[in-house]
XYZ file of C-alpha atoms in Angstrom:
308
model
C 0.000 0.000 0.000
C 2.977 2.321 0.133
C 2.406 3.216 -3.507
C -1.006 4.610 -2.561
C 0.294 6.794 0.269
C -0.199 9.992 -1.694
C -0.727 12.090 1.438
C 2.972 12.022 2.248
C 4.109 12.383 -1.354
C 5.380 15.821 -2.423
C 3.635 15.466 -5.801
C 0.320 15.916 -3.981
C 1.271 18.799 -1.695
C -0.594 22.117 -1.665
C 2.192 23.701 -3.706
C 2.261 20.963 -6.344
C -1.521 20.711 -6.675
C -1.917 24.499 -6.793
C 0.760 24.768 -9.480
C -0.996 22.028 -11.441
C -4.469 23.584 -11.328
C -3.119 26.989 -12.338
C -1.335 25.419 -15.327
C -4.597 23.960 -16.639
C -5.473 25.821 -19.883
C -7.535 28.823 -18.801
C -10.837 29.254 -20.620
C -12.296 32.335 -18.916
C -14.770 33.340 -21.605
C -14.931 36.472 -23.664
C -14.151 38.965 -20.888
C -10.944 37.127 -20.103
C -9.985 37.241 -23.777
C -10.524 40.994 -23.891
C -8.065 41.404 -21.009
C -10.293 43.924 -19.241
C -9.369 43.033 -15.672
C -6.068 43.815 -13.981
C -5.388 40.866 -11.672
C -3.658 41.414 -8.325
C -2.835 39.071 -5.449
C -3.379 40.293 -1.875
C -2.309 38.815 1.482
C -5.611 39.550 3.255
C -9.235 38.516 2.721
C -10.439 42.074 2.127
C -9.272 44.974 0.012
C -9.521 48.744 0.448
C -10.417 50.662 -2.696
C -9.389 54.297 -2.510
C -11.147 56.828 -4.707
C -10.032 60.346 -5.400
C -12.096 62.239 -7.914
C -10.399 65.118 -9.636
C -12.337 68.375 -9.645
C -12.691 70.714 -12.585
C -14.547 73.986 -12.017
C -15.068 77.179 -13.957
C -13.462 80.219 -12.319
C -15.530 83.334 -11.751
C -14.116 86.648 -12.857
C -13.005 89.076 -10.141
C -11.930 92.710 -10.128
C -8.215 93.371 -10.184
C -6.860 93.652 -6.666
C -9.846 91.853 -5.104
C -9.497 88.415 -3.416
C -9.124 85.539 -5.848
C -11.475 82.574 -5.867
C -10.179 79.768 -3.657
C -9.197 76.468 -5.204
C -11.149 73.426 -3.960
C -10.000 69.821 -3.917
C -12.100 66.725 -3.498
C -11.528 64.496 -0.499
C -10.442 60.906 -0.873
C -12.844 58.065 -0.139
C -11.968 54.507 0.861
C -14.219 51.458 0.691
C -13.586 47.978 1.999
C -14.621 44.855 0.089
C -14.537 41.305 1.415
C -13.207 38.917 -1.229
C -15.875 36.242 -1.845
C -14.831 32.659 -1.094
C -15.544 30.308 -4.010
C -14.744 26.718 -3.014
C -15.418 23.411 -4.767
C -14.746 19.947 -3.347
C -14.522 16.494 -4.914
C -13.842 13.028 -3.530
C -11.798 10.228 -5.079
C -12.949 6.968 -3.520
C -10.810 3.885 -2.992
C -12.780 1.910 -5.589
C -11.903 4.468 -8.250
C -8.183 3.717 -7.945
C -8.531 0.001 -7.204
C -6.263 -1.964 -9.593
C -5.340 1.334 -11.273
C -2.050 1.538 -13.111
C -0.899 4.163 -15.576
C -0.612 2.985 -19.169
C 2.934 1.818 -19.924
C 3.985 2.180 -16.295
C 4.516 -0.085 -13.319
C 3.701 2.731 -10.913
C 0.262 2.997 -9.340
C 1.191 6.498 -8.228
C 1.287 7.731 -11.837
C -2.214 6.403 -12.414
C -3.539 8.135 -9.310
C -1.832 11.349 -10.329
C -3.595 11.277 -13.703
C -6.939 10.804 -11.952
C -6.251 13.769 -9.683
C -5.192 15.944 -12.640
C -8.359 15.023 -14.547
C -10.523 16.054 -11.589
C -8.587 19.304 -11.155
C -9.061 20.178 -14.824
C -12.788 19.445 -14.607
C -13.169 21.609 -11.485
C -11.044 24.401 -12.989
C -13.486 24.728 -15.892
C -16.308 25.292 -13.395
C -14.231 27.952 -11.648
C -13.613 29.587 -15.046
C -17.335 29.764 -15.728
C -17.911 31.209 -12.240
C -15.191 33.838 -12.688
C -16.693 34.899 -16.023
C -20.089 35.242 -14.339
C -18.608 37.472 -11.610
C -16.825 39.607 -14.192
C -20.005 40.048 -16.231
C -21.671 41.228 -13.038
C -18.898 43.767 -12.483
C -19.528 45.190 -15.967
C -23.283 45.340 -15.368
C -22.826 46.906 -11.930
C -24.282 44.057 -9.888
C -22.097 41.080 -9.008
C -24.399 38.088 -8.542
C -23.983 34.709 -6.879
C -24.309 31.395 -8.712
C -28.125 31.440 -8.520
C -28.182 34.488 -10.792
C -30.280 36.542 -8.360
C -28.462 36.918 -5.000
C -26.508 40.182 -5.069
C -22.969 39.884 -3.690
C -22.062 43.512 -4.433
C -24.149 46.324 -5.898
C -21.421 48.564 -7.267
C -23.794 51.482 -7.795
C -24.584 51.523 -4.065
C -20.989 50.816 -3.037
C -19.621 53.781 -4.979
C -22.611 56.065 -4.479
C -23.467 56.514 -8.147
C -26.710 56.232 -10.092
C -27.047 54.040 -13.139
C -28.081 55.900 -16.274
C -31.653 55.415 -17.396
C -31.877 52.584 -19.892
C -31.651 53.790 -23.503
C -34.295 52.419 -25.849
C -32.700 51.818 -29.258
C -36.198 51.390 -30.719
C -35.019 48.569 -32.985
C -38.536 47.201 -33.451
C -39.803 50.420 -35.047
C -41.264 49.561 -38.452
C -40.666 53.105 -39.763
C -37.481 54.334 -38.072
C -36.141 57.841 -38.547
C -32.939 57.986 -40.597
C -29.873 57.958 -38.366
C -31.848 57.128 -35.204
C -29.581 54.243 -34.172
C -26.450 56.268 -34.844
C -27.750 59.045 -32.597
C -28.358 56.512 -29.818
C -24.776 55.278 -30.208
C -23.451 58.824 -30.016
C -25.520 59.349 -26.864
C -23.962 56.271 -25.228
C -20.448 57.277 -26.234
C -20.855 60.835 -24.944
C -22.190 59.633 -21.593
C -19.228 57.295 -21.134
C -16.714 59.947 -22.187
C -18.287 62.468 -19.798
C -17.860 60.029 -16.908
C -14.297 59.109 -17.895
C -13.224 62.731 -18.056
C -9.558 62.852 -19.028
C -9.062 59.082 -18.686
C -7.853 57.533 -21.958
C -9.630 54.552 -23.503
C -9.259 52.393 -26.583
C -12.858 51.880 -27.681
C -16.397 51.307 -26.443
C -17.650 47.733 -26.466
C -21.179 46.388 -26.181
C -22.139 42.878 -25.084
C -25.476 42.166 -26.747
C -28.093 39.547 -26.066
C -29.024 37.386 -29.061
C -32.365 39.099 -29.753
C -30.864 42.594 -29.470
C -28.000 41.658 -31.800
C -30.341 40.143 -34.409
C -32.612 43.201 -34.315
C -29.596 45.483 -34.642
C -27.954 43.843 -37.653
C -31.278 43.531 -39.511
C -32.314 47.119 -38.783
C -32.859 49.186 -41.918
C -30.244 51.750 -40.943
C -27.603 49.270 -39.800
C -28.023 46.388 -42.268
C -25.997 47.915 -45.110
C -23.134 48.890 -42.789
C -23.159 45.390 -41.268
C -23.039 43.716 -44.704
C -20.083 45.872 -45.755
C -18.309 45.116 -42.509
C -18.755 41.376 -42.901
C -17.628 41.483 -46.547
C -14.276 42.925 -45.442
C -13.919 40.764 -42.342
C -11.297 38.484 -43.905
C -9.034 41.522 -44.404
C -8.893 42.219 -40.688
C -7.383 40.303 -37.810
C -8.389 40.071 -34.175
C -12.120 40.524 -34.774
C -14.331 38.387 -32.592
C -16.928 36.155 -34.165
C -20.375 37.718 -34.192
C -19.250 41.307 -33.742
C -19.027 44.445 -35.826
C -18.345 48.154 -35.393
C -20.951 50.806 -35.950
C -20.999 54.499 -34.997
C -17.818 54.112 -32.961
C -19.027 51.143 -30.892
C -18.063 47.468 -31.236
C -21.248 45.413 -30.905
C -20.725 41.762 -30.020
C -23.233 39.007 -29.470
C -22.356 37.631 -26.055
C -22.720 33.933 -25.433
C -22.697 32.809 -21.830
C -25.044 30.463 -20.004
C -24.599 27.752 -17.381
C -27.666 25.717 -16.504
C -30.544 28.137 -16.052
C -28.312 31.146 -15.352
C -28.009 33.331 -18.444
C -25.136 35.807 -18.263
C -26.772 38.254 -20.698
C -30.353 39.419 -21.167
C -31.501 38.416 -24.640
C -33.121 41.782 -25.384
C -30.478 44.105 -23.934
C -26.929 45.333 -24.490
C -24.373 46.514 -21.933
C -21.816 49.160 -22.908
C -18.381 49.637 -21.356
C -15.061 51.258 -22.269
C -12.043 49.105 -23.088
C -8.469 50.158 -22.353
C -9.082 52.422 -19.338
C -6.117 51.955 -16.962
C -7.181 50.292 -13.707
C -10.936 50.523 -14.351
C -11.646 46.811 -13.893
C -9.759 45.074 -11.071
C -9.647 41.528 -9.748
C -8.132 40.767 -6.349
C -7.087 37.241 -5.371
C -7.064 36.526 -1.629
C -5.172 33.649 0.057
C -6.961 30.338 0.460
C -8.235 29.273 3.889
C -5.344 26.839 4.408
C -2.762 26.981 7.191
C -0.030 26.860 4.562
C -1.321 29.975 2.769
C -2.021 32.316 5.708
C -0.763 35.857 4.955
C 0.719 34.818 1.600
C 0.073 36.547 -1.709
C -3.226 35.336 -3.158
C -3.356 33.200 -6.315
C -6.262 32.714 -8.762
C -6.837 29.117 -7.612
C -5.709 26.739 -4.933
C -5.897 22.961 -4.657
C -5.422 20.813 -1.575
C -6.007 17.185 -0.652
C -7.245 15.791 2.643
C -8.000 12.320 3.944
C -11.705 11.444 3.863
C -12.300 9.607 7.105
């Protein structure tokens, strides 16, 4: 039975298992591919977000020799966020490794290691789907739990801001006014630019539900532009499937659903700027293991324990 004593084998330590699960090919979904989030490890289970809003005011005229208007600066604000704990557990029973031997090997240990790696890869994919769901929530402004309804963080409340009133693109209008959709796009872009102020950005992106995207690309005003865009698609590189640019916005049909939880509303689109330094952040806290206390957090951890 010494070959099965994996609990004292360094290949199955927290370090080795954690390294293995983080080497599993990462399939985070579309948001991960866009590289929106800056990822940072922290040594605590909470993070303080400090906000300092720059002020820009018009200066009133004064008579020469009279007191000048006094400059005002905005105070800094700090908010604390507890990093949510997302844990998943699996059990490998004795019967599953009974008579197990790796192909072409005399070592039972190699066979067990392959079983463990397979389970880690399977669990990592579920973590990837969960991470994508949390990131979608951050873009929408409400980070939801796995049930798709429990609010973990309402970012509008946390940062004391009000969400803009939903813009109706009126895509189901049978007799639309010429340029109506383009004006809506300009309205979205101006609102985002007003909020960003002097912050640079690369472009504005929109994640669209399937019904919204279909209505958009078949709209009288947009259809010709969409057809021209698709005709020249092979000349461009780096364009995502099911996306096109119109009126300065990249519209993309977002696909994301696990079970009954749909990441995107079929009839809506969510707009966000891409390329703003530090706008989207992800903080990784240490796992709740003795070995990882006060160490720099990693995206995932893996640990084994004896099932009594």
